[in-house]
Amino acid sequence: MSAHTNRKIVLNQRPQGEIQEGDLLLKEEPVRDIRDGEVLVQTLWLSLDPYMRPRMNDSKGYMDPIGIGEPIVGESVARVIESKSDKYQVGDIVTCYSGWQEYCSFPGDAPMVYKVDAGSVPLQAYLGVAGMPGRTGYCGLMYVGKPKAGETVVVSAASGPVGTVVGQTAKQQGCRVVGVAGGEEKCRFVVEELGFDACVDYKAGNLEADLKAACPDGIDVYFENVGGEVTRAVAKLLNKGSRVPICGYVSAYNAEDASKVETPFHVFGAMGENKPEHRFFLVTEWQDKHQEITKLLADQVASGKLKYRETVAEGLENAPEAFKGMLKGKNFGKQLVHIAD
Ligand SMILES: NC(=O)c1ccc[n+]([C@@H]2O[C@H](COP(=O)([O-])OP(=O)(O)OC[C@H]3O[C@@H](n4cnc5c(N)ncnc54)[C@H](OP(=O)(O)O)[C@@H]3O)[C@@H](O)[C@H]2O)c1
């Protein structure tokens, strides 16, 4: 056995609605020795992402549910601490789907493991705006939203890592960009620091009127992250020929019965001849561009062109609370867990 002890957070029982005490459990176990061809990594930063909540349910979405007793899925930035693979050396920094745990081993030829350049940007940015959420925002906007200069682009969850990249990328395309976010502080940040033209606080009580005032020429691209009342307000302002990349709808992720949720597909699909071009997309559709777009976004972070915020929980044991909070908007920017230096 290796000298290390692993701590991991496993799915103990499937949450009904919001995650409760006892749904997730912290477990300890010795780290097993690696076999020929394998590498052992230590997690430095763990990413918390909304998609993890639907994967705790017993329903097959676009990926299998997490098994009972298995660690919660998740991507991390990790350091190789032992290697019996000629592909990796001790000290290499990678992004990998380690799950919520402090150590993890995998074969040297495992997919979805990427070495990262540890010099130019903070490592944890590879989990945020220069990582999976950033690529999601970039690809969903550019290849599904297809924004043109002068158009109005609206993005919900605007201060999060996906929304942050959508809005700043749309500005670079010459669009008028309007964010939707929860609370005055997030809205101020989105306008003053990220450079959006306006940001509507959907919690202020005047969503429809505020959104209309912020979009005097209607909406040409709506980047959907949240669903619910924001979707219904946006639908009324969509222009002819508008496009709606459906990235996710986090307002429904804690629903006790997903079959009863009114999804963006219901709302947009019912618009008859005014129906926007809309579809769900997955970031992995552009897996072949992973390296190219990661570099494009990391370069923008390095130069200061792409701005972002992050919220950091300290220690694996605090991941469940941070995750529950993120689904309610307690995070400000990318939610991370710092595990080790
Ligand atoms: N399709 C894909 O491949 C893919 C990949 C990555 C992410 N996604 C999706 O992208 C979206 C954003 O992800 P992210 O990582 O950038 O998350 P995030 O913005 O950091 O966190 C989620 C945010 O959703 C907002 N929210 C929560 N409940 C809400 C409600 N009832 N109504 C309106 N807003 C609500 C909160 O912001 P406020 O405080 O502003 O309300 C919260 O901070 C999610 O839907 C996620 O599932 C999809």
Tab-separated table of C-alpha atoms and ligand atoms in Angstrom:
chain	number	residue	atom	x	y	z
A	1	MET	CA	0.000	0.000	0.000
A	2	SER	CA	1.056	3.552	-0.695
A	3	ALA	CA	1.868	5.818	2.242
A	4	HIS	CA	-1.037	8.137	1.412
A	5	THR	CA	-4.567	8.145	2.788
A	6	ASN	CA	-7.274	9.162	0.377
A	7	ARG	CA	-10.310	11.168	1.441
A	8	LYS	CA	-13.273	11.127	-0.908
A	9	ILE	CA	-16.870	12.283	-0.918
A	10	VAL	CA	-19.247	9.590	-2.074
A	11	LEU	CA	-22.927	9.438	-2.948
A	12	ASN	CA	-24.519	7.681	0.031
A	13	GLN	CA	-28.142	8.079	-1.078
A	14	ARG	CA	-29.831	9.989	-3.890
A	15	PRO	CA	-30.971	13.474	-2.839
A	16	GLN	CA	-34.685	14.221	-3.050
A	17	GLY	CA	-34.722	17.909	-3.943
A	18	GLU	CA	-31.958	19.866	-2.249
A	19	ILE	CA	-28.986	17.878	-0.917
A	20	GLN	CA	-29.508	16.955	2.759
A	21	GLU	CA	-27.314	15.693	5.575
A	22	GLY	CA	-26.477	12.045	4.894
A	23	ASP	CA	-26.810	12.198	1.103
A	24	LEU	CA	-23.063	12.699	0.656
A	25	LEU	CA	-20.469	11.123	2.955
A	26	LEU	CA	-16.764	11.730	3.505
A	27	LYS	CA	-14.799	8.451	3.500
A	28	GLU	CA	-11.173	7.599	4.067
A	29	GLU	CA	-9.203	4.748	2.572
A	30	PRO	CA	-5.566	3.912	1.923
A	31	VAL	CA	-4.317	4.774	-1.552
A	32	ARG	CA	-3.579	1.552	-3.454
A	33	ASP	CA	-0.270	1.018	-5.230
A	34	ILE	CA	-0.358	1.845	-8.911
A	35	ARG	CA	0.139	-0.822	-11.556
A	36	ASP	CA	2.367	-0.749	-14.620
A	37	GLY	CA	1.174	1.923	-17.056
A	38	GLU	CA	-0.711	3.890	-14.368
A	39	VAL	CA	-0.193	7.272	-12.716
A	40	LEU	CA	-1.153	8.526	-9.272
A	41	VAL	CA	-2.204	12.146	-8.958
A	42	GLN	CA	-2.909	14.400	-6.015
A	43	THR	CA	-5.800	16.840	-6.380
A	44	LEU	CA	-4.820	20.482	-5.978
A	45	TRP	CA	-8.055	22.200	-7.028
A	46	LEU	CA	-11.487	20.641	-7.443
A	47	SER	CA	-14.100	22.193	-9.705
A	48	LEU	CA	-17.731	22.362	-8.562
A	49	ASP	CA	-20.152	22.493	-11.494
A	50	PRO	CA	-23.963	22.536	-11.684
A	51	TYR	CA	-24.136	19.345	-13.844
A	52	MET	CA	-23.043	17.263	-10.839
A	53	ARG	CA	-26.483	17.633	-9.218
A	54	PRO	CA	-28.530	15.934	-12.022
A	55	ARG	CA	-25.960	13.153	-12.059
A	56	MET	CA	-26.862	12.341	-8.432
A	57	ASN	CA	-30.389	11.392	-9.618
A	58	ASP	CA	-31.383	7.930	-10.721
A	59	SER	CA	-32.218	9.012	-14.243
A	60	LYS	CA	-30.122	8.724	-17.320
A	61	GLY	CA	-29.495	12.133	-18.835
A	62	TYR	CA	-26.739	12.595	-21.339
A	63	MET	CA	-24.475	10.696	-18.929
A	64	ASP	CA	-24.954	7.804	-16.523
A	65	PRO	CA	-25.981	8.538	-12.929
A	66	ILE	CA	-23.305	8.359	-10.243
A	67	GLY	CA	-23.463	4.946	-8.525
A	68	ILE	CA	-24.273	4.694	-4.816
A	69	GLY	CA	-20.981	4.553	-2.911
A	70	GLU	CA	-19.030	6.122	-5.775
A	71	PRO	CA	-17.220	9.459	-5.493
A	72	ILE	CA	-19.088	12.453	-6.889
A	73	VAL	CA	-17.882	13.139	-10.420
A	74	GLY	CA	-15.759	16.176	-11.075
A	75	GLU	CA	-12.767	17.623	-12.805
A	76	SER	CA	-9.675	18.755	-10.973
A	77	VAL	CA	-6.255	20.228	-11.464
A	78	ALA	CA	-3.883	17.612	-10.095
A	79	ARG	CA	-0.165	16.907	-9.764
A	80	VAL	CA	1.392	13.597	-10.817
A	81	ILE	CA	3.071	12.196	-7.687
A	82	GLU	CA	3.923	8.694	-8.968
A	83	SER	CA	4.155	7.448	-12.523
A	84	LYS	CA	4.562	4.007	-14.083
A	85	SER	CA	3.581	5.420	-17.474
A	86	ASP	CA	6.052	6.846	-19.963
A	87	LYS	CA	3.453	9.506	-20.830
A	88	TYR	CA	3.673	11.307	-17.473
A	89	GLN	CA	6.449	12.369	-15.172
A	90	VAL	CA	6.289	13.145	-11.480
A	91	GLY	CA	5.513	16.847	-11.185
A	92	ASP	CA	3.357	17.109	-14.314
A	93	ILE	CA	0.219	19.184	-13.754
A	94	VAL	CA	-2.923	17.875	-15.428
A	95	THR	CA	-6.653	18.425	-15.606
A	96	CYS	CA	-8.507	15.137	-15.152
A	97	TYR	CA	-11.861	13.766	-14.048
A	98	SER	CA	-10.659	12.641	-10.634
A	99	GLY	CA	-13.991	13.001	-8.849
A	100	TRP	CA	-14.338	14.532	-5.395
A	101	GLN	CA	-11.241	12.986	-3.841
A	102	GLU	CA	-7.730	13.869	-2.815
A	103	TYR	CA	-5.899	11.133	-4.755
A	104	CYS	CA	-6.758	9.231	-7.869
A	105	SER	CA	-5.003	6.832	-10.234
A	106	PHE	CA	-5.670	6.134	-13.876
A	107	PRO	CA	-4.003	4.455	-16.880
A	108	GLY	CA	-1.523	6.632	-18.751
A	109	ASP	CA	-3.715	6.445	-21.855
A	110	ALA	CA	-6.932	7.493	-20.064
A	111	PRO	CA	-9.054	9.956	-22.075
A	112	MET	CA	-9.916	13.510	-20.941
A	113	VAL	CA	-6.575	14.003	-19.174
A	114	TYR	CA	-4.608	17.029	-20.353
A	115	LYS	CA	-1.256	18.429	-19.267
A	116	VAL	CA	-1.510	22.133	-18.548
A	117	ASP	CA	0.986	24.928	-18.832
A	118	ALA	CA	1.648	25.729	-15.201
A	119	GLY	CA	3.365	29.044	-15.856
A	120	SER	CA	1.169	31.616	-17.489
A	121	VAL	CA	-2.175	31.622	-15.650
A	122	PRO	CA	-3.297	30.551	-12.166
A	123	LEU	CA	-3.767	26.761	-12.265
A	124	GLN	CA	-7.385	26.891	-11.145
A	125	ALA	CA	-8.303	28.989	-14.201
A	126	TYR	CA	-8.114	25.682	-16.144
A	127	LEU	CA	-11.267	24.637	-14.276
A	128	GLY	CA	-13.036	27.953	-14.872
A	129	VAL	CA	-12.873	30.489	-17.675
A	130	ALA	CA	-9.891	28.758	-19.338
A	131	GLY	CA	-11.377	25.310	-18.702
A	132	MET	CA	-14.549	23.343	-19.360
A	133	PRO	CA	-16.984	26.168	-18.453
A	134	GLY	CA	-15.027	28.671	-20.532
A	135	ARG	CA	-14.975	26.386	-23.577
A	136	THR	CA	-18.691	25.799	-23.053
A	137	GLY	CA	-19.403	29.519	-23.142
A	138	TYR	CA	-17.130	30.143	-26.104
A	139	CYS	CA	-18.286	27.230	-28.294
A	140	GLY	CA	-21.968	27.492	-27.406
A	141	LEU	CA	-21.985	31.187	-28.244
A	142	MET	CA	-19.873	31.081	-31.393
A	143	TYR	CA	-21.099	27.831	-32.985
A	144	VAL	CA	-24.736	27.649	-31.831
A	145	GLY	CA	-25.499	31.298	-31.039
A	146	LYS	CA	-23.614	32.631	-34.093
A	147	PRO	CA	-23.614	36.273	-32.948
A	148	LYS	CA	-23.200	39.093	-35.457
A	149	ALA	CA	-21.892	42.581	-34.762
A	150	GLY	CA	-24.652	44.947	-33.667
A	151	GLU	CA	-26.934	42.171	-32.378
A	152	THR	CA	-28.169	41.985	-28.796
A	153	VAL	CA	-26.912	38.990	-26.832
A	154	VAL	CA	-28.432	38.110	-23.446
A	155	VAL	CA	-26.796	35.609	-21.091
A	156	SER	CA	-28.125	34.341	-17.759
A	157	ALA	CA	-25.952	33.302	-14.775
A	158	ALA	CA	-23.841	36.142	-16.160
A	159	SER	CA	-21.275	36.343	-13.349
A	160	GLY	CA	-20.473	32.600	-13.399
A	161	PRO	CA	-17.638	31.127	-15.476
A	162	VAL	CA	-19.822	30.205	-18.460
A	163	GLY	CA	-21.672	33.543	-18.502
A	164	THR	CA	-18.460	35.507	-17.994
A	165	VAL	CA	-16.932	34.031	-21.153
A	166	VAL	CA	-20.151	34.293	-23.181
A	167	GLY	CA	-20.525	37.995	-22.419
A	168	GLN	CA	-16.917	39.015	-22.970
A	169	THR	CA	-16.699	36.957	-26.160
A	170	ALA	CA	-19.912	38.537	-27.480
A	171	LYS	CA	-18.473	41.995	-26.731
A	172	GLN	CA	-15.403	41.066	-28.767
A	173	GLN	CA	-17.797	40.234	-31.648
A	174	GLY	CA	-19.236	43.750	-31.505
A	175	CYS	CA	-22.570	42.835	-29.891
A	176	ARG	CA	-24.658	44.677	-27.326
A	177	VAL	CA	-24.394	42.385	-24.293
A	178	VAL	CA	-26.894	42.150	-21.475
A	179	GLY	CA	-26.376	39.880	-18.474
A	180	VAL	CA	-28.948	38.510	-16.042
A	181	ALA	CA	-27.682	37.827	-12.530
A	182	GLY	CA	-28.903	37.584	-8.946
A	183	GLY	CA	-28.287	40.677	-6.845
A	184	GLU	CA	-26.922	44.176	-7.186
A	185	GLU	CA	-23.317	43.293	-6.441
A	186	LYS	CA	-23.102	40.655	-9.178
A	187	CYS	CA	-24.806	43.002	-11.668
A	188	ARG	CA	-22.396	45.818	-10.877
A	189	PHE	CA	-19.413	43.497	-11.371
A	190	VAL	CA	-20.789	42.246	-14.701
A	191	VAL	CA	-21.081	45.791	-16.064
A	192	GLU	CA	-18.170	47.582	-14.423
A	193	GLU	CA	-15.537	44.847	-14.466
A	194	LEU	CA	-16.588	42.468	-17.236
A	195	GLY	CA	-17.693	45.307	-19.529
A	196	PHE	CA	-21.234	44.167	-20.380
A	197	ASP	CA	-23.533	46.965	-21.585
A	198	ALA	CA	-26.157	46.212	-18.937
A	199	CYS	CA	-27.083	43.602	-16.359
A	200	VAL	CA	-30.557	42.848	-15.029
A	201	ASP	CA	-31.019	41.711	-11.436
A	202	TYR	CA	-33.733	39.039	-11.732
A	203	LYS	CA	-34.196	39.109	-7.956
A	204	ALA	CA	-35.139	42.822	-7.887
A	205	GLY	CA	-38.804	42.144	-8.693
A	206	ASN	CA	-39.125	43.826	-12.126
A	207	LEU	CA	-37.576	41.250	-14.381
A	208	GLU	CA	-39.766	41.708	-17.454
A	209	ALA	CA	-39.689	45.519	-17.446
A	210	ASP	CA	-35.986	45.714	-16.582
A	211	LEU	CA	-35.052	43.261	-19.317
A	212	LYS	CA	-37.164	45.131	-21.862
A	213	ALA	CA	-35.489	48.406	-20.919
A	214	ALA	CA	-32.041	46.818	-21.246
A	215	CYS	CA	-32.880	45.373	-24.686
A	216	PRO	CA	-34.539	48.210	-26.636
A	217	ASP	CA	-33.957	46.406	-29.949
A	218	GLY	CA	-35.137	43.007	-28.687
A	219	ILE	CA	-32.916	39.928	-28.267
A	220	ASP	CA	-31.077	38.172	-31.101
A	221	VAL	CA	-29.131	35.567	-29.117
A	222	TYR	CA	-30.140	34.222	-25.713
A	223	PHE	CA	-27.528	31.988	-24.079
A	224	GLU	CA	-29.625	29.837	-21.746
A	225	ASN	CA	-28.093	28.828	-18.420
A	226	VAL	CA	-30.927	28.990	-15.911
A	227	GLY	CA	-34.489	28.344	-17.182
A	228	GLY	CA	-37.523	29.346	-15.125
A	229	GLU	CA	-38.791	32.931	-14.968
A	230	VAL	CA	-35.758	34.306	-16.828
A	231	THR	CA	-36.570	32.092	-19.823
A	232	ARG	CA	-40.197	33.221	-19.844
A	233	ALA	CA	-39.178	36.900	-19.740
A	234	VAL	CA	-36.602	36.456	-22.511
A	235	ALA	CA	-39.063	34.594	-24.766
A	236	LYS	CA	-41.239	37.739	-25.016
A	237	LEU	CA	-38.357	39.788	-26.409
A	238	LEU	CA	-36.820	37.419	-28.958
A	239	ASN	CA	-36.491	38.842	-32.450
A	240	LYS	CA	-37.294	37.027	-35.666
A	241	GLY	CA	-34.329	34.833	-36.590
A	242	SER	CA	-33.022	34.668	-33.039
A	243	ARG	CA	-30.863	31.801	-31.758
A	244	VAL	CA	-30.938	30.174	-28.330
A	245	PRO	CA	-28.066	27.861	-27.379
A	246	ILE	CA	-29.467	25.830	-24.456
A	247	CYS	CA	-26.508	25.197	-22.214
A	248	GLY	CA	-28.349	24.244	-19.022
A	249	TYR	CA	-31.192	25.281	-16.719
A	250	VAL	CA	-29.856	25.334	-13.210
A	251	SER	CA	-33.127	26.587	-11.650
A	252	ALA	CA	-34.508	23.069	-12.141
A	253	TYR	CA	-31.553	21.002	-10.969
A	254	ASN	CA	-32.889	20.531	-7.419
A	255	ALA	CA	-36.399	19.629	-8.644
A	256	GLU	CA	-37.856	16.621	-6.829
A	257	ASP	CA	-39.597	15.466	-10.001
A	258	ALA	CA	-37.752	16.471	-13.175
A	259	SER	CA	-40.671	15.308	-15.339
A	260	LYS	CA	-42.829	18.135	-13.927
A	261	VAL	CA	-40.374	20.933	-14.702
A	262	GLU	CA	-41.177	23.449	-17.419
A	263	THR	CA	-37.938	23.405	-19.394
A	264	PRO	CA	-36.657	25.961	-21.927
A	265	PHE	CA	-37.622	23.403	-24.609
A	266	HIS	CA	-41.273	23.738	-23.538
A	267	VAL	CA	-41.109	27.536	-23.489
A	268	PHE	CA	-39.306	28.073	-26.803
A	269	GLY	CA	-40.932	25.093	-28.535
A	270	ALA	CA	-44.396	26.574	-27.880
A	271	MET	CA	-43.634	29.837	-29.671
A	272	GLY	CA	-45.148	28.755	-32.970
A	273	GLU	CA	-43.846	30.672	-35.962
A	274	ASN	CA	-41.866	32.998	-33.677
A	275	LYS	CA	-39.900	30.019	-32.381
A	276	PRO	CA	-36.171	30.785	-32.141
A	277	GLU	CA	-33.587	28.405	-33.514
A	278	HIS	CA	-32.805	26.537	-30.275
A	279	ARG	CA	-31.031	23.404	-29.236
A	280	PHE	CA	-29.223	21.819	-26.316
A	281	PHE	CA	-25.509	21.426	-26.825
A	282	LEU	CA	-22.681	19.762	-24.949
A	283	VAL	CA	-19.201	21.214	-24.743
A	284	THR	CA	-17.804	17.832	-25.802
A	285	GLU	CA	-19.234	18.387	-29.300
A	286	TRP	CA	-16.061	20.415	-29.879
A	287	GLN	CA	-13.675	18.035	-28.107
A	288	ASP	CA	-11.409	18.214	-31.186
A	289	LYS	CA	-10.927	21.925	-30.443
A	290	HIS	CA	-10.146	21.378	-26.746
A	291	GLN	CA	-6.504	22.425	-26.934
A	292	GLU	CA	-7.039	25.302	-29.357
A	293	ILE	CA	-9.813	26.929	-27.351
A	294	THR	CA	-8.167	26.315	-23.999
A	295	LYS	CA	-5.124	28.176	-25.332
A	296	LEU	CA	-7.222	30.994	-26.774
A	297	LEU	CA	-8.950	31.534	-23.414
A	298	ALA	CA	-5.818	31.037	-21.297
A	299	ASP	CA	-3.998	33.617	-23.435
A	300	GLN	CA	-6.826	36.083	-22.793
A	301	VAL	CA	-6.586	35.419	-19.054
A	302	ALA	CA	-2.807	35.886	-19.174
A	303	SER	CA	-3.108	39.210	-21.022
A	304	GLY	CA	-5.859	40.483	-18.716
A	305	LYS	CA	-8.378	40.660	-21.567
A	306	LEU	CA	-10.654	38.019	-20.060
A	307	LYS	CA	-11.746	38.969	-16.547
A	308	TYR	CA	-13.411	36.703	-14.009
A	309	ARG	CA	-14.181	36.141	-10.363
A	310	GLU	CA	-13.838	32.997	-8.223
A	311	THR	CA	-15.098	31.710	-4.885
A	312	VAL	CA	-12.861	29.246	-3.039
A	313	ALA	CA	-13.871	26.729	-0.365
A	314	GLU	CA	-10.960	25.367	1.669
A	315	GLY	CA	-10.657	21.572	2.050
A	316	LEU	CA	-12.570	18.635	0.575
A	317	GLU	CA	-14.857	18.406	3.614
A	318	ASN	CA	-16.348	21.790	2.665
A	319	ALA	CA	-17.202	20.780	-0.917
A	320	PRO	CA	-20.838	19.698	-0.189
A	321	GLU	CA	-21.805	23.012	1.449
A	322	ALA	CA	-20.092	25.016	-1.293
A	323	PHE	CA	-21.876	22.929	-3.920
A	324	LYS	CA	-25.303	23.379	-2.305
A	325	GLY	CA	-24.639	27.117	-2.132
A	326	MET	CA	-23.629	27.317	-5.789
A	327	LEU	CA	-26.958	25.902	-6.931
A	328	LYS	CA	-28.597	28.830	-5.121
A	329	GLY	CA	-26.196	31.492	-6.361
A	330	LYS	CA	-24.130	31.870	-3.167
A	331	ASN	CA	-21.003	31.613	-5.297
A	332	PHE	CA	-19.640	34.730	-6.946
A	333	GLY	CA	-17.855	33.522	-10.073
A	334	LYS	CA	-16.277	30.102	-10.471
A	335	GLN	CA	-16.787	27.874	-7.403
A	336	LEU	CA	-13.638	25.956	-6.535
A	337	VAL	CA	-12.368	23.804	-3.694
A	338	HIS	CA	-8.725	24.224	-2.781
A	339	ILE	CA	-7.311	20.877	-1.672
A	340	ALA	CA	-3.511	21.172	-1.695
A	341	ASP	CA	-0.725	23.515	-2.825
B	1	LIG	N1	-23.966	22.000	-21.893
B	1	LIG	C1	-22.740	21.929	-21.405
B	1	LIG	O1	-21.849	21.295	-21.962
B	1	LIG	C2	-22.433	22.656	-20.136
B	1	LIG	C3	-21.130	22.715	-19.635
B	1	LIG	C4	-20.885	23.484	-18.493
B	1	LIG	C5	-21.920	24.162	-17.870
B	1	LIG	N2	-23.180	24.041	-18.368
B	1	LIG	C6	-24.293	24.780	-17.747
B	1	LIG	O2	-23.968	26.153	-17.761
B	1	LIG	C7	-24.691	26.815	-16.735
B	1	LIG	C8	-23.767	27.753	-15.958
B	1	LIG	O3	-22.716	27.009	-15.381
B	1	LIG	P1	-21.589	27.705	-14.495
B	1	LIG	O4	-20.578	26.650	-14.203
B	1	LIG	O5	-21.141	28.966	-15.127
B	1	LIG	O6	-22.402	28.003	-13.159
B	1	LIG	P2	-22.411	29.274	-12.189
B	1	LIG	O7	-22.933	30.424	-12.949
B	1	LIG	O8	-21.110	29.423	-11.499
B	1	LIG	O9	-23.418	28.832	-11.054
B	1	LIG	C9	-24.768	28.663	-11.248
B	1	LIG	C10	-25.493	30.013	-11.121
B	1	LIG	O10	-26.840	29.843	-11.504
B	1	LIG	C11	-27.586	30.900	-10.966
B	1	LIG	N3	-28.896	30.416	-10.489
B	1	LIG	C12	-29.136	29.481	-9.553
B	1	LIG	N4	-30.456	29.306	-9.391
B	1	LIG	C13	-31.056	30.167	-10.248
B	1	LIG	C14	-32.424	30.460	-10.553
B	1	LIG	N5	-33.416	29.840	-9.921
B	1	LIG	N6	-32.692	31.384	-11.509
B	1	LIG	C15	-31.695	32.025	-12.127
B	1	LIG	N7	-30.380	31.789	-11.874
B	1	LIG	C16	-30.077	30.852	-10.950
B	1	LIG	C17	-26.792	31.464	-9.793
B	1	LIG	O11	-26.333	32.770	-10.171
B	1	LIG	P3	-27.134	34.087	-9.726
B	1	LIG	O12	-26.692	34.427	-8.353
B	1	LIG	O13	-26.791	35.081	-10.743
B	1	LIG	O14	-28.588	33.680	-9.710
B	1	LIG	C18	-25.594	30.534	-9.699
B	1	LIG	O15	-24.439	31.203	-9.284
B	1	LIG	C19	-25.367	25.715	-15.920
B	1	LIG	O16	-26.703	25.570	-16.346
B	1	LIG	C20	-24.576	24.495	-16.299
B	1	LIG	O17	-25.290	23.291	-16.116
B	1	LIG	C21	-23.450	23.296	-19.474
